[in-house]
mmCIF file of C-alpha atoms and ligand atoms in Angstrom:
data_model
loop_
_atom_site.group_PDB
_atom_site.id
_atom_site.type_symbol
_atom_site.label_atom_id
_atom_site.label_comp_id
_atom_site.label_asym_id
_atom_site.label_seq_id
_atom_site.Cartn_x
_atom_site.Cartn_y
_atom_site.Cartn_z
ATOM 1 C CA MET A 194 15.366 -13.582 12.368
ATOM 2 C CA SER A 195 14.892 -14.998 15.830
ATOM 3 C CA ASP A 196 15.343 -11.850 17.907
ATOM 4 C CA GLY A 197 13.419 -8.744 18.957
ATOM 5 C CA PRO A 198 12.775 -5.215 17.741
ATOM 6 C CA GLN A 199 16.119 -3.840 18.850
ATOM 7 C CA SER A 200 17.903 -6.159 16.501
ATOM 8 C CA TRP A 201 15.313 -5.545 13.775
ATOM 9 C CA ARG A 202 16.133 -1.861 14.108
ATOM 10 C CA SER A 203 19.838 -2.647 13.830
ATOM 11 C CA ARG A 204 19.241 -4.063 10.351
ATOM 12 C CA PHE A 205 18.128 -0.655 9.067
ATOM 13 C CA PRO A 206 21.221 1.555 8.588
ATOM 14 C CA LEU A 207 19.383 4.876 8.822
ATOM 15 C CA LEU A 208 17.840 3.896 12.167
ATOM 16 C CA ALA A 209 20.980 2.203 13.470
ATOM 17 C CA ASN A 210 23.007 5.326 12.712
ATOM 18 C CA ASP A 211 20.589 7.553 14.640
ATOM 19 C CA PRO A 212 19.552 5.684 17.792
ATOM 20 C CA ALA A 213 17.554 8.640 19.161
ATOM 21 C CA LEU A 214 15.380 9.071 16.058
ATOM 22 C CA CYS A 215 11.705 8.177 16.625
ATOM 23 C CA TYR A 216 10.662 7.265 13.113
ATOM 24 C CA LEU A 217 6.869 7.027 13.157
ATOM 25 C CA ASP A 218 6.042 7.709 9.520
ATOM 26 C CA SER A 219 6.264 4.243 8.018
ATOM 27 C CA ALA A 220 2.818 4.563 6.421
ATOM 28 C CA ALA A 221 4.396 7.214 4.180
ATOM 29 C CA MET A 222 7.690 5.382 3.661
ATOM 30 C CA THR A 223 9.319 2.495 5.445
ATOM 31 C CA GLN A 224 13.058 2.442 6.039
ATOM 32 C CA VAL A 225 15.230 0.076 4.027
ATOM 33 C CA PRO A 226 17.137 -2.847 5.554
ATOM 34 C CA GLN A 227 20.782 -3.522 4.718
ATOM 35 C CA VAL A 228 19.865 -6.631 2.680
ATOM 36 C CA VAL A 229 17.916 -4.470 0.242
ATOM 37 C CA LEU A 230 20.703 -1.881 -0.020
ATOM 38 C CA ASP A 231 23.167 -4.726 -0.665
ATOM 39 C CA ALA A 232 20.941 -6.149 -3.411
ATOM 40 C CA LEU A 233 20.676 -2.716 -5.055
ATOM 41 C CA VAL A 234 24.430 -2.097 -4.974
ATOM 42 C CA GLU A 235 25.125 -5.608 -6.178
ATOM 43 C CA HIS A 236 22.734 -5.258 -9.093
ATOM 44 C CA GLU A 237 23.909 -1.825 -10.203
ATOM 45 C CA SER A 238 27.578 -2.724 -9.887
ATOM 46 C CA ALA A 239 27.476 -6.213 -11.411
ATOM 47 C CA ARG A 240 24.380 -6.581 -13.580
ATOM 48 C CA ARG A 241 23.351 -3.135 -14.797
ATOM 49 C CA ALA A 242 22.029 -3.324 -18.352
ATOM 50 C CA ASN A 243 18.694 -2.874 -20.048
ATOM 51 C CA VAL A 244 16.379 -5.888 -19.865
ATOM 52 C CA GLN A 245 14.566 -8.077 -22.398
ATOM 53 C CA ARG A 246 16.480 -6.714 -25.374
ATOM 54 C CA GLY A 247 20.206 -7.499 -25.204
ATOM 55 C CA THR A 248 21.726 -10.869 -26.080
ATOM 56 C CA TYR A 249 25.082 -10.295 -24.394
ATOM 57 C CA GLY A 250 25.805 -11.850 -21.000
ATOM 58 C CA LEU A 251 25.311 -8.712 -18.946
ATOM 59 C CA ALA A 252 21.896 -7.988 -20.458
ATOM 60 C CA GLU A 253 20.865 -11.599 -19.938
ATOM 61 C CA ALA A 254 21.948 -11.404 -16.286
ATOM 62 C CA ALA A 255 19.946 -8.174 -15.844
ATOM 63 C CA THR A 256 16.876 -9.777 -17.428
ATOM 64 C CA GLU A 257 17.274 -12.797 -15.179
ATOM 65 C CA ALA A 258 17.457 -10.550 -12.084
ATOM 66 C CA TYR A 259 14.341 -8.657 -13.219
ATOM 67 C CA ASP A 260 12.459 -11.924 -13.830
ATOM 68 C CA LYS A 261 13.566 -13.200 -10.428
ATOM 69 C CA ALA A 262 12.141 -10.072 -8.801
ATOM 70 C CA ARG A 263 8.806 -10.789 -10.487
ATOM 71 C CA GLU A 264 8.901 -14.306 -9.075
ATOM 72 C CA SER A 265 9.563 -12.830 -5.601
ATOM 73 C CA VAL A 266 6.405 -10.710 -5.950
ATOM 74 C CA ARG A 267 4.440 -13.762 -7.081
ATOM 75 C CA ARG A 268 5.621 -15.629 -4.005
ATOM 76 C CA PHE A 269 4.876 -12.720 -1.623
ATOM 77 C CA LEU A 270 1.314 -12.503 -2.968
ATOM 78 C CA ASN A 271 0.924 -16.274 -3.354
ATOM 79 C CA ALA A 272 -0.208 -15.552 -6.905
ATOM 80 C CA ALA A 273 -0.641 -18.446 -9.320
ATOM 81 C CA ASP A 274 1.633 -17.190 -12.082
ATOM 82 C CA TRP A 275 4.502 -14.698 -12.543
ATOM 83 C CA ARG A 276 2.760 -13.454 -15.690
ATOM 84 C CA GLU A 277 0.120 -11.901 -13.454
ATOM 85 C CA VAL A 278 2.667 -9.465 -11.962
ATOM 86 C CA VAL A 279 3.064 -6.063 -13.654
ATOM 87 C CA PHE A 280 5.792 -3.708 -12.427
ATOM 88 C CA THR A 281 4.776 -0.049 -12.266
ATOM 89 C CA GLY A 282 6.131 3.139 -10.716
ATOM 90 C CA GLY A 283 4.110 2.737 -7.487
ATOM 91 C CA ALA A 284 0.645 2.050 -6.115
ATOM 92 C CA THR A 285 -0.765 5.232 -7.656
ATOM 93 C CA ALA A 286 0.528 4.233 -11.093
ATOM 94 C CA SER A 287 -0.894 0.718 -10.603
ATOM 95 C CA ILE A 288 -4.339 2.036 -9.678
ATOM 96 C CA ASN A 289 -4.382 4.460 -12.610
ATOM 97 C CA LEU A 290 -3.305 1.702 -14.985
ATOM 98 C CA PHE A 291 -6.009 -0.603 -13.695
ATOM 99 C CA ALA A 292 -8.698 2.093 -13.641
ATOM 100 C CA TYR A 293 -7.891 3.071 -17.236
ATOM 101 C CA SER A 294 -7.635 -0.455 -18.624
ATOM 102 C CA PHE A 295 -10.564 -1.964 -16.720
ATOM 103 C CA GLY A 296 -12.544 1.203 -17.388
ATOM 104 C CA GLU A 297 -12.167 0.911 -21.156
ATOM 105 C CA ARG A 298 -14.988 -1.619 -21.244
ATOM 106 C CA LEU A 299 -17.290 0.341 -18.927
ATOM 107 C CA GLY A 300 -19.824 2.984 -19.840
ATOM 108 C CA PRO A 301 -22.999 4.732 -18.694
ATOM 109 C CA GLY A 302 -25.059 2.444 -16.465
ATOM 110 C CA ASP A 303 -21.985 0.631 -15.113
ATOM 111 C CA GLU A 304 -21.065 1.206 -11.483
ATOM 112 C CA VAL A 305 -17.800 1.155 -9.561
ATOM 113 C CA LEU A 306 -18.042 0.945 -5.789
ATOM 114 C CA ILE A 307 -15.388 2.599 -3.642
ATOM 115 C CA SER A 308 -15.480 3.623 0.010
ATOM 116 C CA GLU A 309 -15.447 6.852 1.924
ATOM 117 C CA ALA A 310 -12.122 5.808 3.480
ATOM 118 C CA GLU A 311 -10.081 5.728 0.263
ATOM 119 C CA HIS A 312 -6.767 7.473 -0.204
ATOM 120 C CA HIS A 313 -7.075 9.995 -3.048
ATOM 121 C CA SER A 314 -5.019 7.571 -5.157
ATOM 122 C CA ASN A 315 -7.936 5.141 -5.088
ATOM 123 C CA LEU A 316 -10.548 7.843 -5.571
ATOM 124 C CA LEU A 317 -9.360 10.310 -8.203
ATOM 125 C CA PRO A 318 -8.617 7.678 -10.908
ATOM 126 C CA TRP A 319 -12.238 6.510 -10.574
ATOM 127 C CA GLN A 320 -13.494 10.097 -10.711
ATOM 128 C CA LEU A 321 -11.488 10.537 -13.937
ATOM 129 C CA LEU A 322 -13.069 7.348 -15.252
ATOM 130 C CA ARG A 323 -16.492 8.759 -14.419
ATOM 131 C CA GLN A 324 -15.634 11.865 -16.452
ATOM 132 C CA ARG A 325 -14.205 9.823 -19.339
ATOM 133 C CA ARG A 326 -16.687 6.958 -19.595
ATOM 134 C CA GLY A 327 -19.806 8.200 -17.824
ATOM 135 C CA ILE A 328 -19.849 5.456 -15.197
ATOM 136 C CA THR A 329 -21.559 5.880 -11.815
ATOM 137 C CA LEU A 330 -19.424 5.937 -8.698
ATOM 138 C CA ARG A 331 -21.083 4.451 -5.609
ATOM 139 C CA VAL A 332 -19.634 4.971 -2.146
ATOM 140 C CA LEU A 333 -19.678 2.708 0.894
ATOM 141 C CA PRO A 334 -19.782 4.950 3.983
ATOM 142 C CA VAL A 335 -17.647 4.547 7.105
ATOM 143 C CA THR A 336 -18.757 4.124 10.719
ATOM 144 C CA GLY A 337 -17.858 6.639 13.420
ATOM 145 C CA GLU A 338 -14.706 4.573 14.034
ATOM 146 C CA GLY A 339 -13.636 4.944 10.402
ATOM 147 C CA ARG A 340 -14.358 1.303 9.538
ATOM 148 C CA LEU A 341 -16.224 0.420 6.361
ATOM 149 C CA ASP A 342 -19.905 0.223 7.278
ATOM 150 C CA LEU A 343 -20.648 -3.246 5.965
ATOM 151 C CA SER A 344 -24.281 -2.935 7.072
ATOM 152 C CA GLN A 345 -24.646 -0.516 4.128
ATOM 153 C CA LEU A 346 -23.047 -2.831 1.571
ATOM 154 C CA ASP A 347 -26.303 -4.244 0.181
ATOM 155 C CA ALA A 348 -27.625 -0.714 -0.332
ATOM 156 C CA VAL A 349 -24.680 0.392 -2.504
ATOM 157 C CA LEU A 350 -23.656 -2.854 -4.210
ATOM 158 C CA GLY A 351 -26.205 -3.492 -6.903
ATOM 159 C CA ARG A 352 -26.476 -5.589 -10.059
ATOM 160 C CA ARG A 353 -24.941 -2.810 -12.118
ATOM 161 C CA CYS A 354 -21.745 -2.866 -10.085
ATOM 162 C CA ARG A 355 -18.832 -4.014 -12.239
ATOM 163 C CA LEU A 356 -16.038 -3.440 -9.762
ATOM 164 C CA VAL A 357 -15.485 -2.902 -6.054
ATOM 165 C CA ALA A 358 -12.252 -0.925 -5.509
ATOM 166 C CA ILE A 359 -11.253 -0.627 -1.858
ATOM 167 C CA ALA A 360 -8.185 -0.285 0.353
ATOM 168 C CA HIS A 361 -6.996 -3.282 2.340
ATOM 169 C CA CYS A 362 -6.111 -0.915 5.186
ATOM 170 C CA SER A 363 -6.844 2.774 5.722
ATOM 171 C CA ASN A 364 -3.808 5.057 5.755
ATOM 172 C CA VAL A 365 -5.549 7.207 8.407
ATOM 173 C CA SER A 366 -7.563 5.023 10.780
ATOM 174 C CA GLY A 367 -5.499 1.863 10.371
ATOM 175 C CA ALA A 368 -8.800 -0.009 9.920
ATOM 176 C CA VAL A 369 -8.386 -3.272 8.054
ATOM 177 C CA THR A 370 -11.043 -4.150 5.512
ATOM 178 C CA ASP A 371 -12.760 -7.518 5.735
ATOM 179 C CA VAL A 372 -11.825 -8.252 2.130
ATOM 180 C CA GLU A 373 -13.206 -11.788 2.139
ATOM 181 C CA TYR A 374 -16.642 -10.501 3.180
ATOM 182 C CA ILE A 375 -16.574 -7.885 0.419
ATOM 183 C CA VAL A 376 -15.430 -10.475 -2.131
ATOM 184 C CA ARG A 377 -18.362 -12.773 -1.261
ATOM 185 C CA ALA A 378 -20.853 -9.939 -1.666
ATOM 186 C CA ALA A 379 -19.202 -8.645 -4.857
ATOM 187 C CA LYS A 380 -19.126 -12.085 -6.478
ATOM 188 C CA ALA A 381 -22.794 -12.588 -5.636
ATOM 189 C CA ALA A 382 -23.507 -9.298 -7.417
ATOM 190 C CA GLY A 383 -21.289 -10.243 -10.388
ATOM 191 C CA ALA A 384 -18.621 -7.599 -9.665
ATOM 192 C CA ALA A 385 -14.829 -7.940 -9.675
ATOM 193 C CA VAL A 386 -12.747 -6.791 -6.689
ATOM 194 C CA PHE A 387 -9.659 -4.577 -6.823
ATOM 195 C CA VAL A 388 -7.712 -3.981 -3.605
ATOM 196 C CA ASP A 389 -5.349 -1.101 -2.866
ATOM 197 C CA GLY A 390 -2.839 -2.859 -0.637
ATOM 198 C CA ALA A 391 -0.501 0.123 -0.159
ATOM 199 C CA GLN A 392 -0.881 0.184 3.634
ATOM 200 C CA TYR A 393 -1.216 -3.519 4.227
ATOM 201 C CA VAL A 394 1.905 -4.995 2.659
ATOM 202 C CA GLN A 395 4.463 -3.736 5.182
ATOM 203 C CA HIS A 396 2.692 -5.796 7.829
ATOM 204 C CA GLY A 397 3.169 -9.149 6.179
ATOM 205 C CA PRO A 398 2.773 -11.214 3.031
ATOM 206 C CA VAL A 399 -0.631 -11.330 1.369
ATOM 207 C CA ASP A 400 -2.476 -14.313 -0.104
ATOM 208 C CA VAL A 401 -4.414 -12.963 -3.063
ATOM 209 C CA ARG A 402 -5.839 -16.382 -3.850
ATOM 210 C CA ALA A 403 -7.122 -16.958 -0.322
ATOM 211 C CA LEU A 404 -8.624 -13.450 -0.339
ATOM 212 C CA GLY A 405 -10.320 -14.247 -3.639
ATOM 213 C CA VAL A 406 -9.616 -10.816 -5.127
ATOM 214 C CA ASP A 407 -9.189 -10.112 -8.833
ATOM 215 C CA ALA A 408 -6.497 -7.424 -8.670
ATOM 216 C CA TYR A 409 -4.148 -5.977 -6.028
ATOM 217 C CA ALA A 410 -1.762 -3.010 -5.993
ATOM 218 C CA PHE A 411 1.067 -1.796 -3.781
ATOM 219 C CA SER A 412 4.265 0.303 -3.658
ATOM 220 C CA GLY A 413 7.818 -0.822 -2.941
ATOM 221 C CA HIS A 414 8.687 2.070 -0.660
ATOM 222 C CA LYS A 415 6.021 1.110 1.867
ATOM 223 C CA CYS A 416 7.284 -2.461 2.264
ATOM 224 C CA PHE A 417 11.004 -1.960 2.920
ATOM 225 C CA GLY A 418 11.900 -1.625 -0.762
ATOM 226 C CA PRO A 419 13.025 1.267 -2.967
ATOM 227 C CA SER A 420 10.775 4.072 -4.158
ATOM 228 C CA GLY A 421 9.801 4.398 -7.818
ATOM 229 C CA ILE A 422 8.583 0.814 -8.029
ATOM 230 C CA GLY A 423 5.131 -0.668 -7.552
ATOM 231 C CA VAL A 424 3.091 -3.698 -8.470
ATOM 232 C CA LEU A 425 -0.201 -4.345 -10.136
ATOM 233 C CA TRP A 426 -1.245 -7.960 -9.799
ATOM 234 C CA ALA A 427 -4.336 -9.237 -11.578
ATOM 235 C CA ARG A 428 -5.722 -12.713 -12.242
ATOM 236 C CA ARG A 429 -4.375 -14.033 -15.513
ATOM 237 C CA GLU A 430 -7.661 -14.171 -17.435
ATOM 238 C CA LEU A 431 -8.537 -10.691 -16.262
ATOM 239 C CA LEU A 432 -5.133 -9.234 -17.151
ATOM 240 C CA GLU A 433 -5.227 -10.912 -20.564
ATOM 241 C CA SER A 434 -8.607 -9.349 -21.247
ATOM 242 C CA LEU A 435 -7.511 -5.774 -20.472
ATOM 243 C CA PRO A 436 -6.244 -3.283 -23.042
ATOM 244 C CA PRO A 437 -2.908 -1.631 -22.222
ATOM 245 C CA CYS A 438 -2.777 1.897 -20.888
ATOM 246 C CA PHE A 439 0.680 2.935 -22.126
ATOM 247 C CA ALA A 440 2.202 2.126 -25.490
ATOM 248 C CA GLY A 441 5.824 2.001 -26.598
ATOM 249 C CA GLY A 442 8.895 -0.197 -26.712
ATOM 250 C CA GLY A 443 8.619 -3.712 -25.339
ATOM 251 C CA MET A 444 4.836 -3.927 -25.205
ATOM 252 C CA GLY A 445 4.213 -4.700 -28.864
ATOM 253 C CA GLY A 446 4.570 -7.948 -30.782
ATOM 254 C CA ARG A 447 4.640 -7.386 -34.546
ATOM 255 C CA VAL A 448 4.726 -3.666 -35.349
ATOM 256 C CA THR A 449 4.141 -2.035 -38.747
ATOM 257 C CA LEU A 450 3.291 1.508 -39.720
ATOM 258 C CA GLU A 451 -0.323 0.418 -39.943
ATOM 259 C CA GLY A 452 -0.626 -1.210 -36.535
ATOM 260 C CA HIS A 453 0.697 -3.640 -33.974
ATOM 261 C CA SER A 454 -0.057 -6.794 -32.084
ATOM 262 C CA LEU A 455 0.467 -6.991 -28.340
ATOM 263 C CA ALA A 456 3.251 -8.758 -26.468
ATOM 264 C CA ASP A 457 2.148 -11.362 -23.928
ATOM 265 C CA ILE A 458 1.199 -10.381 -20.384
ATOM 266 C CA PRO A 459 2.750 -8.861 -18.317
ATOM 267 C CA HIS A 460 5.000 -7.173 -20.900
ATOM 268 C CA ARG A 461 2.131 -5.504 -22.732
ATOM 269 C CA PHE A 462 1.576 -3.386 -19.619
ATOM 270 C CA GLU A 463 5.224 -2.392 -19.230
ATOM 271 C CA ALA A 464 5.939 -0.070 -22.172
ATOM 272 C CA GLY A 465 9.432 1.435 -22.158
ATOM 273 C CA THR A 466 12.402 0.598 -19.986
ATOM 274 C CA PRO A 467 11.085 -0.622 -16.647
ATOM 275 C CA PRO A 468 12.535 0.396 -13.244
ATOM 276 C CA VAL A 469 14.969 -2.549 -13.238
ATOM 277 C CA GLY A 470 17.128 -1.697 -10.200
ATOM 278 C CA PRO A 471 14.146 -0.766 -8.017
ATOM 279 C CA ALA A 472 12.388 -3.998 -9.066
ATOM 280 C CA VAL A 473 15.438 -5.997 -8.003
ATOM 281 C CA GLY A 474 15.467 -4.098 -4.689
ATOM 282 C CA LEU A 475 11.763 -4.784 -4.196
ATOM 283 C CA GLY A 476 12.354 -8.472 -4.925
ATOM 284 C CA ALA A 477 15.040 -8.549 -2.222
ATOM 285 C CA ALA A 478 12.717 -6.783 0.250
ATOM 286 C CA LEU A 479 9.893 -9.254 -0.365
ATOM 287 C CA GLU A 480 12.210 -12.275 -0.124
ATOM 288 C CA TRP A 481 13.424 -10.867 3.190
ATOM 289 C CA MET A 482 9.856 -10.284 4.353
ATOM 290 C CA VAL A 483 8.505 -13.748 3.595
ATOM 291 C CA ALA A 484 11.150 -15.248 5.890
ATOM 292 C CA LEU A 485 10.213 -13.062 8.904
ATOM 293 C CA PRO A 486 8.300 -14.344 11.975
ATOM 294 C CA TRP A 487 5.065 -12.471 11.273
ATOM 295 C CA ALA A 488 3.048 -13.782 14.226
ATOM 296 C CA ALA A 489 5.648 -12.337 16.632
ATOM 297 C CA ILE A 490 5.902 -9.095 14.648
ATOM 298 C CA ARG A 491 2.123 -8.623 14.673
ATOM 299 C CA GLU A 492 2.047 -9.199 18.406
ATOM 300 C CA HIS A 493 4.840 -6.651 18.857
ATOM 301 C CA GLU A 494 3.152 -4.046 16.620
ATOM 302 C CA GLN A 495 -0.190 -4.602 18.359
ATOM 303 C CA ARG A 496 1.305 -4.211 21.817
ATOM 304 C CA LEU A 497 2.908 -0.870 20.872
ATOM 305 C CA THR A 498 -0.303 0.313 19.187
ATOM 306 C CA LYS A 499 -2.369 -0.630 22.226
ATOM 307 C CA ARG A 500 0.046 1.206 24.500
ATOM 308 C CA LEU A 501 -0.127 4.327 22.350
ATOM 309 C CA LEU A 502 -3.923 4.198 22.061
ATOM 310 C CA SER A 503 -4.337 3.754 25.833
ATOM 311 C CA ALA A 504 -2.008 6.667 26.604
ATOM 312 C CA LEU A 505 -3.765 8.987 24.137
ATOM 313 C CA THR A 506 -7.204 8.008 25.399
ATOM 314 C CA ALA A 507 -6.151 8.399 29.054
ATOM 315 C CA ALA A 508 -4.757 11.913 28.387
ATOM 316 C CA GLY A 509 -8.303 13.103 27.680
ATOM 317 C CA ASP A 510 -7.520 15.923 25.232
ATOM 318 C CA PHE A 511 -6.943 13.825 22.118
ATOM 319 C CA ARG A 512 -9.513 12.664 19.645
ATOM 320 C CA VAL A 513 -8.240 9.299 18.470
ATOM 321 C CA LEU A 514 -9.463 7.929 15.146
ATOM 322 C CA GLY A 515 -9.852 4.307 14.172
ATOM 323 C CA PRO A 516 -11.118 1.029 15.585
ATOM 324 C CA THR A 517 -10.769 0.179 19.263
ATOM 325 C CA ASP A 518 -10.774 -3.542 18.440
ATOM 326 C CA MET A 519 -7.093 -4.376 17.943
ATOM 327 C CA ARG A 520 -7.919 -7.250 15.587
ATOM 328 C CA ALA A 521 -9.549 -4.792 13.190
ATOM 329 C CA ARG A 522 -6.576 -2.470 12.796
ATOM 330 C CA LEU A 523 -2.921 -2.123 11.893
ATOM 331 C CA PRO A 524 -0.397 0.138 13.712
ATOM 332 C CA ILE A 525 -1.499 3.405 12.155
ATOM 333 C CA VAL A 526 -2.803 5.839 14.767
ATOM 334 C CA ALA A 527 -4.294 9.178 13.739
ATOM 335 C CA PHE A 528 -5.444 11.711 16.296
ATOM 336 C CA GLY A 529 -6.247 15.344 16.914
ATOM 337 C CA MET A 530 -5.255 17.392 19.973
ATOM 338 C CA ASP A 531 -7.846 19.807 21.294
ATOM 339 C CA GLY A 532 -7.011 23.384 20.299
ATOM 340 C CA VAL A 533 -3.752 22.563 18.472
ATOM 341 C CA HIS A 534 -3.241 22.445 14.702
ATOM 342 C CA PRO A 535 -1.744 19.129 13.504
ATOM 343 C CA HIS A 536 1.060 20.946 11.669
ATOM 344 C CA ASP A 537 2.121 22.817 14.828
ATOM 345 C CA LEU A 538 2.269 19.525 16.648
ATOM 346 C CA THR A 539 4.258 17.675 13.959
ATOM 347 C CA GLN A 540 6.655 20.602 13.608
ATOM 348 C CA LEU A 541 7.339 20.808 17.329
ATOM 349 C CA LEU A 542 7.811 17.071 17.658
ATOM 350 C CA GLY A 543 9.867 16.988 14.473
ATOM 351 C CA GLN A 544 12.364 19.359 16.086
ATOM 352 C CA ALA A 545 12.789 16.767 18.824
ATOM 353 C CA GLY A 546 13.425 13.950 16.327
ATOM 354 C CA VAL A 547 9.908 12.502 16.413
ATOM 355 C CA CYS A 548 8.834 11.920 12.807
ATOM 356 C CA LEU A 549 5.057 12.167 12.416
ATOM 357 C CA ARG A 550 2.692 13.191 9.652
ATOM 358 C CA GLY A 551 0.153 16.020 9.980
ATOM 359 C CA GLY A 552 -2.578 16.951 7.520
ATOM 360 C CA HIS A 553 -5.362 15.206 5.649
ATOM 361 C CA HIS A 554 -3.047 12.378 4.494
ATOM 362 C CA CYS A 555 -4.651 12.458 1.023
ATOM 363 C CA ALA A 556 -7.907 11.246 2.559
ATOM 364 C CA GLN A 557 -10.067 14.360 2.701
ATOM 365 C CA PRO A 558 -13.432 12.562 2.364
ATOM 366 C CA LEU A 559 -12.576 10.299 5.301
ATOM 367 C CA HIS A 560 -11.623 13.259 7.478
ATOM 368 C CA ALA A 561 -14.831 15.015 6.431
ATOM 369 C CA ALA A 562 -16.857 11.926 7.370
ATOM 370 C CA LEU A 563 -15.196 11.860 10.777
ATOM 371 C CA GLY A 564 -15.790 15.568 11.263
ATOM 372 C CA MET A 565 -12.154 16.675 11.116
ATOM 373 C CA GLU A 566 -10.118 18.807 8.714
ATOM 374 C CA ALA A 567 -6.847 17.106 9.446
ATOM 375 C CA SER A 568 -5.070 14.878 11.952
ATOM 376 C CA VAL A 569 -1.651 13.841 13.243
ATOM 377 C CA ARG A 570 -0.593 10.347 12.275
ATOM 378 C CA ALA A 571 1.886 8.022 13.962
ATOM 379 C CA SER A 572 2.532 4.881 11.939
ATOM 380 C CA LEU A 573 4.650 2.018 13.191
ATOM 381 C CA ALA A 574 6.590 -0.785 11.594
ATOM 382 C CA LEU A 575 8.451 -3.810 12.895
ATOM 383 C CA TYR A 576 11.551 -1.763 13.814
ATOM 384 C CA ASN A 577 9.717 0.491 16.289
ATOM 385 C CA SER A 578 10.008 -0.124 20.016
ATOM 386 C CA ASP A 579 8.810 1.252 23.351
ATOM 387 C CA ALA A 580 11.525 3.904 23.086
ATOM 388 C CA ASP A 581 9.695 5.392 20.069
ATOM 389 C CA ILE A 582 6.396 5.461 21.946
ATOM 390 C CA ASP A 583 8.176 7.057 24.959
ATOM 391 C CA GLY A 584 9.635 9.718 22.631
ATOM 392 C CA LEU A 585 6.225 10.438 21.132
ATOM 393 C CA LEU A 586 4.411 10.625 24.470
ATOM 394 C CA GLU A 587 7.098 12.862 25.993
ATOM 395 C CA GLY A 588 6.933 15.099 22.918
ATOM 396 C CA LEU A 589 3.150 15.346 23.201
ATOM 397 C CA GLU A 590 3.457 16.252 26.868
ATOM 398 C CA ARG A 591 5.916 19.060 25.974
ATOM 399 C CA ALA A 592 3.581 20.219 23.218
ATOM 400 C CA ARG A 593 0.702 20.344 25.668
ATOM 401 C CA ARG A 594 2.727 22.756 27.829
ATOM 402 C CA ASN A 595 4.149 24.869 24.963
ATOM 403 C CA LEU A 596 1.329 25.162 22.453
ATOM 404 C CA ARG A 597 -1.523 26.079 24.722
HETATM 405 N N1 PMP B 270 -3.242 4.017 -1.207
HETATM 406 C C1 PMP B 270 -3.004 4.183 0.091
HETATM 407 C C2 PMP B 270 -3.951 3.589 1.099
HETATM 408 C C3 PMP B 270 -1.886 4.911 0.508
HETATM 409 O O1 PMP B 270 -1.648 5.097 1.805
HETATM 410 C C4 PMP B 270 -1.014 5.449 -0.472
HETATM 411 C C5 PMP B 270 0.212 6.252 -0.089
HETATM 412 N N2 PMP B 270 0.079 7.120 0.960
HETATM 413 C C6 PMP B 270 -1.318 5.227 -1.812
HETATM 414 C C7 PMP B 270 -2.432 4.508 -2.147
HETATM 415 C C8 PMP B 270 -0.453 5.767 -2.894
HETATM 416 O O2 PMP B 270 0.797 5.168 -2.863
HETATM 417 P P1 PMP B 270 2.026 5.818 -3.660
HETATM 418 O O3 PMP B 270 2.130 7.239 -3.221
HETATM 419 O O4 PMP B 270 3.171 4.966 -3.218
HETATM 420 O O5 PMP B 270 1.736 5.669 -5.102
#
């Protein structure tokens, strides 16, 4: 891919078929490029069969395609071993699986550290664990910009901390977590680190080994893949030490009426028929992503984000959330407009083909910390261009006239 955003957009059929659409909700769901649709159609029309069980050619081809998708995830994450990759239904399922399995060995006196900026999907599973196992949940606060307040880390990360569970990027403020810094502090305290990568992955491949994290989760539908598929990656020794969360076909070794042994990792965490087609689609999306020119894409996304932030700030009647330092954020811009409810704004702009999100974005504690009930969110991906920002700014100008 040697060309610019216009041709990136042309690779996404939904966007190519509707040139006027300003799709600015990629933090909720990215669009799907033709290569992924082709891979899905090809799989379902030539290799559809259940995996890991059949010995006929078709079933073997399906199993091979599923295994190949796992290898594509390994490559995207620069993980050491395909066995470390568990397919799930999405980031939420991955976090719940990890919270349950990791939590089985925790009890009263053990602490899990999260942050005030977490999506509910990386908060509620830990609250359930607190109810179930009596652990203590510690919380790293955010700064006024919505960044994790690392100056408070020593105060909340103690010797009893067993796990730090934080998002790689906030789905509201776009703030990127300094994961390496957190890993250093966590290791010094003897804690493992789990990262919710749901908002990070659509902005480029991740290197879990360079980050030094122990586990990482994300969803397919936020990185140009299908919905209904997600990933939980964990270091091999860690994954091997965890008990499974779900039981059923495919996860057992020897099974009798009295008991069972476990299949090897990752299969012991994938009870039942896995989402084969979606996994193949995700594999195609990640293969496509690793070949993209990410330095140029980041520059493009940053330029658009900067333009949007400057325009909102200059208008004077918006409260813009998130870091002002462009190096500390991804292209997710949440804001409030004085005297206008976010839902009124998103509805009005929606009628003009500008797709935005309004509400608390499943991050109520973060909004509370920033002194807001809700916000409007514009989230960009590689296929957005100046035309989308023009559409948004014109829509906001119309809203200013109509809603006040
Ligand atoms: N974490 C973050 C930061 C998110 O933004 C989201 C999705 N909005 C999730 C977790 C949950 O992802 P999913 O709904 O795909 O399971």
